[in-house]
PDB file of C-alpha atoms in Angstrom:
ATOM      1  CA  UNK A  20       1.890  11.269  17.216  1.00  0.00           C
ATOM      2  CA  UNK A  21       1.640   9.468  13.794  1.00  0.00           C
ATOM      3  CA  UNK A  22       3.393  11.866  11.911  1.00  0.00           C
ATOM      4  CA  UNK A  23       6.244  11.859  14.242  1.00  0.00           C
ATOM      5  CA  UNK A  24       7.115   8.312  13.913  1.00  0.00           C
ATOM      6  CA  UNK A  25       6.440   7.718   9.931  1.00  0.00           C
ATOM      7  CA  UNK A  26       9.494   7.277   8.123  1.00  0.00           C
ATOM      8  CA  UNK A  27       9.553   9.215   4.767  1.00  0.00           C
ATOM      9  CA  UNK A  28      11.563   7.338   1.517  1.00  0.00           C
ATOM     10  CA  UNK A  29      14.790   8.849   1.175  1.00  0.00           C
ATOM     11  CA  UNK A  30      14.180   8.799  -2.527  1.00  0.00           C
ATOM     12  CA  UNK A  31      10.423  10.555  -1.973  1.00  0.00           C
ATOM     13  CA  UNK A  32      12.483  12.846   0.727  1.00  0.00           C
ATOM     14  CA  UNK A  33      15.197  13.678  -1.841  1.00  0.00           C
ATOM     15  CA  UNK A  34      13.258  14.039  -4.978  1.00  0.00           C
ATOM     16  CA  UNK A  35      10.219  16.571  -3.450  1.00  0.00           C
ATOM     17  CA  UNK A  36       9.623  18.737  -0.706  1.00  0.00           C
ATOM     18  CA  UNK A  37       6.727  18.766   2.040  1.00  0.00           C
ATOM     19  CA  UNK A  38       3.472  21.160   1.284  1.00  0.00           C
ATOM     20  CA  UNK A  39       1.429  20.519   3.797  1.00  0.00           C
ATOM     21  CA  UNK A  40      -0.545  17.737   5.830  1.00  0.00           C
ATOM     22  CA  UNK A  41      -4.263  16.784   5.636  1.00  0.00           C
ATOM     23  CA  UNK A  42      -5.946  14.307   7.841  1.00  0.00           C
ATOM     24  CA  UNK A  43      -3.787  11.047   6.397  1.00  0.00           C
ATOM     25  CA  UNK A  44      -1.497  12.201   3.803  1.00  0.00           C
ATOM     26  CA  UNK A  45       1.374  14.519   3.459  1.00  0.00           C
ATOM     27  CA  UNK A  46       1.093  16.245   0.184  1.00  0.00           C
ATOM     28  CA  UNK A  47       5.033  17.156  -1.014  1.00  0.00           C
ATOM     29  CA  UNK A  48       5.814  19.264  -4.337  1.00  0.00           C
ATOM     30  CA  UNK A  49       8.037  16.705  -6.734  1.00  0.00           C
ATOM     31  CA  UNK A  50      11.297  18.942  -8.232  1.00  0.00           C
ATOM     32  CA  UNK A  51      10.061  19.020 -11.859  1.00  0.00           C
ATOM     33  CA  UNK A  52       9.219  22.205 -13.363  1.00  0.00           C
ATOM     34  CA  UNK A  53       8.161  20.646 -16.527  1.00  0.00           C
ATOM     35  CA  UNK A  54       4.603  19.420 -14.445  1.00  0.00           C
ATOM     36  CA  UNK A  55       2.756  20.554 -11.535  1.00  0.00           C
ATOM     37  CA  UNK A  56       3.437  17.634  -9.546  1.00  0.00           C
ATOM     38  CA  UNK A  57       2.251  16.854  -6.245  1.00  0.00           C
ATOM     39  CA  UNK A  58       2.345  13.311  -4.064  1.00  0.00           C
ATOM     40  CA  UNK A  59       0.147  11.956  -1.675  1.00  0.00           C
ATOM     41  CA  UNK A  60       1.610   9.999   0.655  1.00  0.00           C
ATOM     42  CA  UNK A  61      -0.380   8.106   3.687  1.00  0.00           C
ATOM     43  CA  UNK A  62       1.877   8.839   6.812  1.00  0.00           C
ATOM     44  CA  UNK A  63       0.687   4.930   7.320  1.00  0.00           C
ATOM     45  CA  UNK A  64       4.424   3.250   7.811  1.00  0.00           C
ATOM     46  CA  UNK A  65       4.675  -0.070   6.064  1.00  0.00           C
ATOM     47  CA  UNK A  66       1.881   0.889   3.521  1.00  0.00           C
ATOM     48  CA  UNK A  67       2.605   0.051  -0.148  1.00  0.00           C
ATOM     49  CA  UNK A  68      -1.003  -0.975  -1.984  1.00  0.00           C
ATOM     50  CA  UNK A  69      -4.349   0.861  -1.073  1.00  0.00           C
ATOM     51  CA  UNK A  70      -6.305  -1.813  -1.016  1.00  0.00           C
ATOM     52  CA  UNK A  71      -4.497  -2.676   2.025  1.00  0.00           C
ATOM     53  CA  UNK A  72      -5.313   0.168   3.629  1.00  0.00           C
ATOM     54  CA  UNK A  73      -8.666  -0.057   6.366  1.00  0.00           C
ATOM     55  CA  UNK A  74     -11.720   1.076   4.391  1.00  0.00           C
ATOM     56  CA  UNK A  75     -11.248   4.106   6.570  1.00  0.00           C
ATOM     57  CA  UNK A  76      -8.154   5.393   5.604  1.00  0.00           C
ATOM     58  CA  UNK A  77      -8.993   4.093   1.792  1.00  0.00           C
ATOM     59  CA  UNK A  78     -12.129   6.484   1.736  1.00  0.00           C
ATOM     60  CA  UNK A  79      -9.747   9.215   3.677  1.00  0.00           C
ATOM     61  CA  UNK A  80      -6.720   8.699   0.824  1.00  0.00           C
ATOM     62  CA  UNK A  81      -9.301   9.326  -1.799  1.00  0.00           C
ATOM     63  CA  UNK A  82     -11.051  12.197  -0.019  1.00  0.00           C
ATOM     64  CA  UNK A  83      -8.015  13.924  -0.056  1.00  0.00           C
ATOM     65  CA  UNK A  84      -7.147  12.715  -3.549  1.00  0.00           C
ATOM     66  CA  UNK A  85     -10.129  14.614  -4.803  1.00  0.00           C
ATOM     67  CA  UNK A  86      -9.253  17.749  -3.081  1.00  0.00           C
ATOM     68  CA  UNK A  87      -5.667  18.053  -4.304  1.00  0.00           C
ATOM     69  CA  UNK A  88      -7.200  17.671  -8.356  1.00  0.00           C
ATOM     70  CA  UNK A  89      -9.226  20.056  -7.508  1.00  0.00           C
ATOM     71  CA  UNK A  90      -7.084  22.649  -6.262  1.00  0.00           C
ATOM     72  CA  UNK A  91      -4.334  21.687  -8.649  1.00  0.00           C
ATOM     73  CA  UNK A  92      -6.844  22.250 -11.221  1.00  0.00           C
ATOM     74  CA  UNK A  93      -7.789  25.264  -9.630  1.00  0.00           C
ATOM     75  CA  UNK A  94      -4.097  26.511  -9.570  1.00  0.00           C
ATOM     76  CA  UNK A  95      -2.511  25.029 -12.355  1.00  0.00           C
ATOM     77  CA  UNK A  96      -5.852  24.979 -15.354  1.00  0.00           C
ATOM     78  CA  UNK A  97      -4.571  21.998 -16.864  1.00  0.00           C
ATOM     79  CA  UNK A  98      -5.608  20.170 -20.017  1.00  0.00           C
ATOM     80  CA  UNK A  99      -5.771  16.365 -17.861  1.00  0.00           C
ATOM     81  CA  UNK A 100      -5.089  15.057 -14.127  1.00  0.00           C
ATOM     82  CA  UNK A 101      -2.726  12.438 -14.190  1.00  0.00           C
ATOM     83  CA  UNK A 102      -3.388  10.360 -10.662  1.00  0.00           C
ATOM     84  CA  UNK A 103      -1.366   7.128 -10.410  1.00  0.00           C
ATOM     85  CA  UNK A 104      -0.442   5.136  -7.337  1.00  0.00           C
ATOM     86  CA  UNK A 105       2.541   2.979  -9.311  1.00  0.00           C
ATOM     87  CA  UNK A 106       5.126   2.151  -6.549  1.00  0.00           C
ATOM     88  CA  UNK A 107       7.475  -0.241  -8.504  1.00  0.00           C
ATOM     89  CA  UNK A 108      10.703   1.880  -7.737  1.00  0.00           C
ATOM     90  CA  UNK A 109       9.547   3.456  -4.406  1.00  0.00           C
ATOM     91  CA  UNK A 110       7.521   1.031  -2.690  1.00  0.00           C
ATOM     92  CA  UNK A 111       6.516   3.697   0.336  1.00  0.00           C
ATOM     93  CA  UNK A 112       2.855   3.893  -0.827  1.00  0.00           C
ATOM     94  CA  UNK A 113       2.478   7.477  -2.660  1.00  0.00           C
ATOM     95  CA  UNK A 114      -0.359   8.740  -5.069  1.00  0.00           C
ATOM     96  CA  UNK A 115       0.973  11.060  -7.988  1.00  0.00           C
ATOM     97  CA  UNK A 116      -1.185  13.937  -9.322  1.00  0.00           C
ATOM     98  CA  UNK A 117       0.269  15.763 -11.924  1.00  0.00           C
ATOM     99  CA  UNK A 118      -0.932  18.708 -13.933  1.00  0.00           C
ATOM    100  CA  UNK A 119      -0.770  17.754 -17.929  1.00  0.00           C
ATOM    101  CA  UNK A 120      -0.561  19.736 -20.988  1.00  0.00           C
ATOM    102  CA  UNK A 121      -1.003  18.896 -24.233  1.00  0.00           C
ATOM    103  CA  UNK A 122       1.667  20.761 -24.946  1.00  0.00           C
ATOM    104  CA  UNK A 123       3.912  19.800 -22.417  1.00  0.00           C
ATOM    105  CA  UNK A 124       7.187  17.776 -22.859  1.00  0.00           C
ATOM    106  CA  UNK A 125       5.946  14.210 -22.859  1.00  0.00           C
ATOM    107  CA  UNK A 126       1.938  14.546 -23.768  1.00  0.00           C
ATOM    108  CA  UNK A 127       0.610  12.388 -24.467  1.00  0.00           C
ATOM    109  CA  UNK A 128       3.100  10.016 -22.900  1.00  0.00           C
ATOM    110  CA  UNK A 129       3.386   9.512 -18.863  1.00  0.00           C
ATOM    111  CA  UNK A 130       5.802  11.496 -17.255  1.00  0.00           C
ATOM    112  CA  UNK A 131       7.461   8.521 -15.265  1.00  0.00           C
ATOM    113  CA  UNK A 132      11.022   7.761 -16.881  1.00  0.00           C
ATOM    114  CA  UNK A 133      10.912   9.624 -20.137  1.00  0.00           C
ATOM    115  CA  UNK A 134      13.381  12.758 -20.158  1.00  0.00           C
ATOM    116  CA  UNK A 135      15.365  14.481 -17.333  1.00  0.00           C
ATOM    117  CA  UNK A 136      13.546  16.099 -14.314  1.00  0.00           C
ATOM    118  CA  UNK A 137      14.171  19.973 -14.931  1.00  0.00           C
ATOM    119  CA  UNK A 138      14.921  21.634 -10.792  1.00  0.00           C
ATOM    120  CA  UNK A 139      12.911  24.606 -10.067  1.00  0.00           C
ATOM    121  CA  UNK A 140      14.402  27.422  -8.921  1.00  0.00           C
ATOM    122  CA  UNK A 141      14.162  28.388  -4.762  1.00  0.00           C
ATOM    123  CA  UNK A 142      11.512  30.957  -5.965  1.00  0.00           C
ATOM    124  CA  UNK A 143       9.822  28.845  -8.563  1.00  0.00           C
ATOM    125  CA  UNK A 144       9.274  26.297  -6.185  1.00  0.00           C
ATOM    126  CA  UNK A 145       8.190  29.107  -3.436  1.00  0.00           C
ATOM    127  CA  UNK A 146       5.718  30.168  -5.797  1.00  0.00           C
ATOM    128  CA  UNK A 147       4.398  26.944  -7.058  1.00  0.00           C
ATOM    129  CA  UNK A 148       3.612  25.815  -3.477  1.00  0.00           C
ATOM    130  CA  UNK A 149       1.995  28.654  -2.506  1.00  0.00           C
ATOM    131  CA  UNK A 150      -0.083  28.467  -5.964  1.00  0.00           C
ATOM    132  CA  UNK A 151      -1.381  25.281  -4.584  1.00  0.00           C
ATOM    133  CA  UNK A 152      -1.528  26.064  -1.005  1.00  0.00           C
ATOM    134  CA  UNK A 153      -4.063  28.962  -1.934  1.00  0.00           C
ATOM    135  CA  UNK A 154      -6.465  26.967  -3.629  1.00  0.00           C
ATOM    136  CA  UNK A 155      -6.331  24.083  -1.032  1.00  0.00           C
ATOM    137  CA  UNK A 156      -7.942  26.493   0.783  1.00  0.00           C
ATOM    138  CA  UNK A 157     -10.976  27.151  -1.082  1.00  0.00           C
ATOM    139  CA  UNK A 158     -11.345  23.034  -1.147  1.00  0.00           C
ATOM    140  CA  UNK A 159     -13.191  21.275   1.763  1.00  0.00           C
TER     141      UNK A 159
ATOM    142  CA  UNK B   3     -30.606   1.672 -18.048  1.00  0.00           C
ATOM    143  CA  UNK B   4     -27.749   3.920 -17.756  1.00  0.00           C
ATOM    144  CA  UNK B   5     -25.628   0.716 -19.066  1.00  0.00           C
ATOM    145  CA  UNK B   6     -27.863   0.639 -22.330  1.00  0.00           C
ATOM    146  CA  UNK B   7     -27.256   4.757 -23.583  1.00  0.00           C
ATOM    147  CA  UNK B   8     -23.458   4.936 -22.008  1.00  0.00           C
ATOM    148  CA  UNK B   9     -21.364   4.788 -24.716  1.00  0.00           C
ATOM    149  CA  UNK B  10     -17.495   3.270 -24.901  1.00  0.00           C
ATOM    150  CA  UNK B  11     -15.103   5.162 -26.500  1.00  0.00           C
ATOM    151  CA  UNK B  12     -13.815   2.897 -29.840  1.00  0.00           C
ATOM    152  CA  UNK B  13     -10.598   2.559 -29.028  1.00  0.00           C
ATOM    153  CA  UNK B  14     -11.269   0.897 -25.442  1.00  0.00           C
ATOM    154  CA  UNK B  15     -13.784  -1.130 -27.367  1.00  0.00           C
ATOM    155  CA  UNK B  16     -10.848  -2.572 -29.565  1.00  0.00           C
ATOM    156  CA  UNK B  17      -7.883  -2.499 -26.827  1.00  0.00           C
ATOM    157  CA  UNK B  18     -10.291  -4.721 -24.452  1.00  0.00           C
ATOM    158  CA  UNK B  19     -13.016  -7.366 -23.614  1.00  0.00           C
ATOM    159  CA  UNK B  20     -16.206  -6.954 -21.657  1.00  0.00           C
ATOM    160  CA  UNK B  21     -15.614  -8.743 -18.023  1.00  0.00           C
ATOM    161  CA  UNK B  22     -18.400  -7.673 -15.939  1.00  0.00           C
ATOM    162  CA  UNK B  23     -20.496  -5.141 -14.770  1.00  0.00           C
ATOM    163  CA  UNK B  24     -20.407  -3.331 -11.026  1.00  0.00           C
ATOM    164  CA  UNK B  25     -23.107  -1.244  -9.949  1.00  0.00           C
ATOM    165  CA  UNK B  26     -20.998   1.941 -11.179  1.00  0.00           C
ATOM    166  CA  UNK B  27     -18.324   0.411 -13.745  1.00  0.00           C
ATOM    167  CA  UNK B  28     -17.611  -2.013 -16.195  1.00  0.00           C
ATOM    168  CA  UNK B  29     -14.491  -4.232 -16.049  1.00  0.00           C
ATOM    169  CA  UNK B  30     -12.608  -5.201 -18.975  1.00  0.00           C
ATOM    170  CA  UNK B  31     -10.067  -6.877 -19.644  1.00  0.00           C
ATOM    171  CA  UNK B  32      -6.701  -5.413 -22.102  1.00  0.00           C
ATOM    172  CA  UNK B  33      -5.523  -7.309 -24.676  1.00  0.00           C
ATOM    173  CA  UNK B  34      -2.102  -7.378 -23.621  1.00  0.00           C
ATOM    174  CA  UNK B  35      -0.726 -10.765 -22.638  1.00  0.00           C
ATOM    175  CA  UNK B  36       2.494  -9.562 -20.962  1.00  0.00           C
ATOM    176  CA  UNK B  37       0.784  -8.595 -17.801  1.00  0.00           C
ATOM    177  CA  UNK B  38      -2.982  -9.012 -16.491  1.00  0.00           C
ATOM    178  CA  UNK B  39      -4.188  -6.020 -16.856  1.00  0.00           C
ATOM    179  CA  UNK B  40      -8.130  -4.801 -16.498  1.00  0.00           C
ATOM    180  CA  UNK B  41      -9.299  -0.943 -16.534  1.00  0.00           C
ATOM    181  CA  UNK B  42     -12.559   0.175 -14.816  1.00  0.00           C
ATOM    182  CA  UNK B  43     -14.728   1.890 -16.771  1.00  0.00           C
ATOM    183  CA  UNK B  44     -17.698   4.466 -15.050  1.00  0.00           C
ATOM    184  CA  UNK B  45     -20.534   3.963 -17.341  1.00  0.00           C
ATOM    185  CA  UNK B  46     -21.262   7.790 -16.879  1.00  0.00           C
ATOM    186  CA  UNK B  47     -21.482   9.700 -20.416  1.00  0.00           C
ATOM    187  CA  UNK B  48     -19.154  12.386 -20.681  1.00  0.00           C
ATOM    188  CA  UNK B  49     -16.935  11.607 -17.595  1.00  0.00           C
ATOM    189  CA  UNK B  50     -12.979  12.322 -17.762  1.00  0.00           C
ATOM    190  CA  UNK B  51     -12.189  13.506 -14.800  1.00  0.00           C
ATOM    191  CA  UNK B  52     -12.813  11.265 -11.120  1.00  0.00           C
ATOM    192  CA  UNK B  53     -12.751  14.770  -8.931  1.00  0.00           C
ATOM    193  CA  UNK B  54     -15.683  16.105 -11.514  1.00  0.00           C
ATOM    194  CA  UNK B  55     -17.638  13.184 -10.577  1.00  0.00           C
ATOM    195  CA  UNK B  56     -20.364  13.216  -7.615  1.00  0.00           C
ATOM    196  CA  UNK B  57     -18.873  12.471  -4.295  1.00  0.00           C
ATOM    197  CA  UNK B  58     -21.201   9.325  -4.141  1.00  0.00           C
ATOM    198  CA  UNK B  59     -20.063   8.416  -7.820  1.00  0.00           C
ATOM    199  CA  UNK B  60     -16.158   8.946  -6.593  1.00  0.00           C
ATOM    200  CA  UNK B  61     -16.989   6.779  -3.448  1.00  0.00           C
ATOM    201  CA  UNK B  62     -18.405   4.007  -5.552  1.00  0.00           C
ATOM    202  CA  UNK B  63     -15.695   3.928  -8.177  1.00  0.00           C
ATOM    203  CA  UNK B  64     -13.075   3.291  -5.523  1.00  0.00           C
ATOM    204  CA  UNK B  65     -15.164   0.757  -3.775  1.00  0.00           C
ATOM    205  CA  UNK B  66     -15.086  -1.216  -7.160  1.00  0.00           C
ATOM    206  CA  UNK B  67     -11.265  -0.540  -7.814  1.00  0.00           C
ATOM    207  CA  UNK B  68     -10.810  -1.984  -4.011  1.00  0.00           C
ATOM    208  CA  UNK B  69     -12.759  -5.392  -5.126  1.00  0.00           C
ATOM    209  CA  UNK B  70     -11.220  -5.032  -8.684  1.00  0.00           C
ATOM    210  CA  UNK B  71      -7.379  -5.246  -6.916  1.00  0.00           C
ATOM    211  CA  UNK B  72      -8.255  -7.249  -4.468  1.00  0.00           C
ATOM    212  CA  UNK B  73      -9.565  -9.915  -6.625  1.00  0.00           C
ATOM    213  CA  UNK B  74      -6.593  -9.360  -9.067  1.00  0.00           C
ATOM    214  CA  UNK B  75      -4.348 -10.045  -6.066  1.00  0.00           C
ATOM    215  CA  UNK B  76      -5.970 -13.272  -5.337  1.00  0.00           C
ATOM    216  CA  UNK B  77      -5.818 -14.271  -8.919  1.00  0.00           C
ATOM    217  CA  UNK B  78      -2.537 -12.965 -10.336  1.00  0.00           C
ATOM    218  CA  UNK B  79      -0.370 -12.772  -7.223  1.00  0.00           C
ATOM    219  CA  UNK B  80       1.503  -9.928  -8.162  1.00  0.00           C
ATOM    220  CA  UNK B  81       4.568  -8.294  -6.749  1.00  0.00           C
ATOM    221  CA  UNK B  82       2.650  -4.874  -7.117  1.00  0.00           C
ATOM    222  CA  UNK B  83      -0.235  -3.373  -8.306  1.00  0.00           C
ATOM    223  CA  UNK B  84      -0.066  -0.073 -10.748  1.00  0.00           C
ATOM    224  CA  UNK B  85      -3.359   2.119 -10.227  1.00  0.00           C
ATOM    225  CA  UNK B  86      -4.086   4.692 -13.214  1.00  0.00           C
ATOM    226  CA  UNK B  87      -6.302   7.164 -14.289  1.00  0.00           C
ATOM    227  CA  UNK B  88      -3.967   9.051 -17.759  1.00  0.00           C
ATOM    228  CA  UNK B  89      -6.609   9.558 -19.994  1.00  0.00           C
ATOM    229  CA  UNK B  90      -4.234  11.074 -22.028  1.00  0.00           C
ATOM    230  CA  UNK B  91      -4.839   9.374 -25.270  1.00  0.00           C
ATOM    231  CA  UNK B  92      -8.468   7.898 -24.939  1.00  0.00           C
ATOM    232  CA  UNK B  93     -10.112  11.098 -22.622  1.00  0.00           C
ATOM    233  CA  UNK B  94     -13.416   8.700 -21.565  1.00  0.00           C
ATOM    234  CA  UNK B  95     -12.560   7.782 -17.967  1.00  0.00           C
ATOM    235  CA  UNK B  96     -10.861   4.823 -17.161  1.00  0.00           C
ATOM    236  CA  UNK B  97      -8.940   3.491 -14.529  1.00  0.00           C
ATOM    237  CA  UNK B  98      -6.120   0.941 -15.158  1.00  0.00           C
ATOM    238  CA  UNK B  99      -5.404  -1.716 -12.805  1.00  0.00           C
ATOM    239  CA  UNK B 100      -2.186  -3.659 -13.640  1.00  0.00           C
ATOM    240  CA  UNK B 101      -0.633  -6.732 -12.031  1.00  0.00           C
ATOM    241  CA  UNK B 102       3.123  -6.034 -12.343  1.00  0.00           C
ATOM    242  CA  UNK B 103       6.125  -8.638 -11.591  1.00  0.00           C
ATOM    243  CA  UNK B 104       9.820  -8.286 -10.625  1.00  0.00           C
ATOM    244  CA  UNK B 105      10.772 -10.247 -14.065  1.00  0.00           C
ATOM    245  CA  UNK B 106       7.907  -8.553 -16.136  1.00  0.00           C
ATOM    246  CA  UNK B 107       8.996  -6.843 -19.413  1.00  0.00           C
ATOM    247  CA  UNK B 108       9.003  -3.494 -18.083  1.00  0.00           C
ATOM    248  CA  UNK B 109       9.344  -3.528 -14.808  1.00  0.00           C
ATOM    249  CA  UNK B 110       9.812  -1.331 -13.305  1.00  0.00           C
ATOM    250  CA  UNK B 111       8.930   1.085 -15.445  1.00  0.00           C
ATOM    251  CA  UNK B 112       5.064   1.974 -16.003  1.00  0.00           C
ATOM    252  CA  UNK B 113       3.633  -0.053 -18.983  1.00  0.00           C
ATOM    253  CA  UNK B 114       1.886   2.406 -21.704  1.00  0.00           C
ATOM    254  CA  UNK B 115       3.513   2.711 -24.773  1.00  0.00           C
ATOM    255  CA  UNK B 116       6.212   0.480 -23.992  1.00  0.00           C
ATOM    256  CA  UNK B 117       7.336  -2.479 -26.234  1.00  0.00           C
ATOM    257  CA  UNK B 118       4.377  -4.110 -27.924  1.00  0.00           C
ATOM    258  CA  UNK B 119       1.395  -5.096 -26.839  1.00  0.00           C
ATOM    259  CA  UNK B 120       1.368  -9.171 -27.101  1.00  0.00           C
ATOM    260  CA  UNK B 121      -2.317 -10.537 -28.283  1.00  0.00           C
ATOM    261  CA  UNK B 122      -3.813 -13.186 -26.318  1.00  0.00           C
ATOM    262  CA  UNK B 123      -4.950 -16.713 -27.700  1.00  0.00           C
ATOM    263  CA  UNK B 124      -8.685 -16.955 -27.371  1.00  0.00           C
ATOM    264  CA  UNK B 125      -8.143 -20.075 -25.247  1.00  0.00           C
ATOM    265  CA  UNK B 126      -5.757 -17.145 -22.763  1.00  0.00           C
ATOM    266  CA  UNK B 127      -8.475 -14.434 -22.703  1.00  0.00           C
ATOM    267  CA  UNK B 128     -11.244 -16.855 -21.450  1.00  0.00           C
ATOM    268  CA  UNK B 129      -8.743 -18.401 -18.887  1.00  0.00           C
ATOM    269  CA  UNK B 130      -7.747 -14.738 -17.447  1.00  0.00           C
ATOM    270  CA  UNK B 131     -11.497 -13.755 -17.353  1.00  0.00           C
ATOM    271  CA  UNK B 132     -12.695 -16.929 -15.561  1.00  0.00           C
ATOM    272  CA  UNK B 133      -9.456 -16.507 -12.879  1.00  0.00           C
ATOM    273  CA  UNK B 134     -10.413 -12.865 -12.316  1.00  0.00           C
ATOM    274  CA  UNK B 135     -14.208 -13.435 -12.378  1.00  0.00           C
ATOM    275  CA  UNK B 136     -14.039 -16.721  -9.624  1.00  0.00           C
ATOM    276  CA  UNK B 137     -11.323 -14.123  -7.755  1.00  0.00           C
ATOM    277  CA  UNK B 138     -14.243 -11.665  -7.362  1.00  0.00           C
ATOM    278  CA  UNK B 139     -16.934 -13.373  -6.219  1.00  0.00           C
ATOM    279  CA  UNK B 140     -14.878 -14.221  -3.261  1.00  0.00           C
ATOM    280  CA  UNK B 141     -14.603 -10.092  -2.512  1.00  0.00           C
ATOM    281  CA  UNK B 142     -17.226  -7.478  -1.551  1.00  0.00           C
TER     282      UNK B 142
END
């Protein structure tokens, strides 16, 4: 019944695209083909810091964490995991995993801010989800 | 005796001051005035990743960045925490925990490599320790 009620950010709901649904978080593809790029987010409305969360759902957030770098890595072979939880233009609490290169566009920089967001393409982005929907499923 | 062999990377070693040790990480403390700012440091050799990590290792690490922003909260009552594990420039895992303001120098964008970083006094580095160190004691 949870998921029914939360609330997405109209900025998170604009800027990426839902993937899937694990015990607590949605995960949702961010529209950036210059990174894999993949968000958490806690369907927990009113969360913005973890360590507000219950230990439960802290433990839960990071369980799932670990298996989204994992299949990301899986999918995606890159060079570094990038996981922030930042929140200081969308305060809806939201965990960002992105795939790095060292040669991508901003390495070694953060992605946050630096350059224009590059759209994917409707099959692109088809593709890229089910890249990481496949090796979800060889995570536990 | 694991704290004895691990080794920190030199350029952690010259960014930042030894805080404390947890039962997994160290906490130190960056030498960057404009915000308080400490990173958590697994003293596990060879660790750059958090998903390659042991599920008990990942558990702990996360139990210590819970105290770690808890305490900073109490301390540095911030208008949001930034948590970070790059690793982009300095690969030896650490995880940045950042007390950000509404008026801060950046805000809202994400600190690294932005502006300069602004040396403390010696008087200011033993004044932010002892705040964060009396902070923790009072978490668990």
């Amino acid at each position: 019944m949870k998921s029914v009620e939360f609330q997405l950010d109209s900025r998170l709901q604009r800027d990426s695209e839902w993937v899937g649904l694990l015990d607590l978080c949605q995960i949702r593809l961010i529209f950036d083909r210059r990174y894999p790029w993949f968000v958490l987010i806690p369907q927990i409305d009113g969360a913005c810091e973890i360590h507000h969360l219950t230990e439960e759902q802290q433990r839960q957030l990071w369980d799932e964490s670990r298996r989204l770098a994992q299949a990301m890595e899986t999918a995606f072979e890159p060079d570094k995991m990038n996981v922030a939880a930042l929140g200081n233009v969308v305060s809806q609490l939201h965990v960002h995993h992105i795939a790095r290169y060292t040669d991508d566009e901003q390495w070694p920089a953060p992605v946050w801010g630096r350059g224009e967001m590059v759209p994917y393409t409707a099959e692109e982005k088809k593709a890229q989800i089910g890249k990481l929907l496949a090796a979800l499923q060889s995570t536990e």
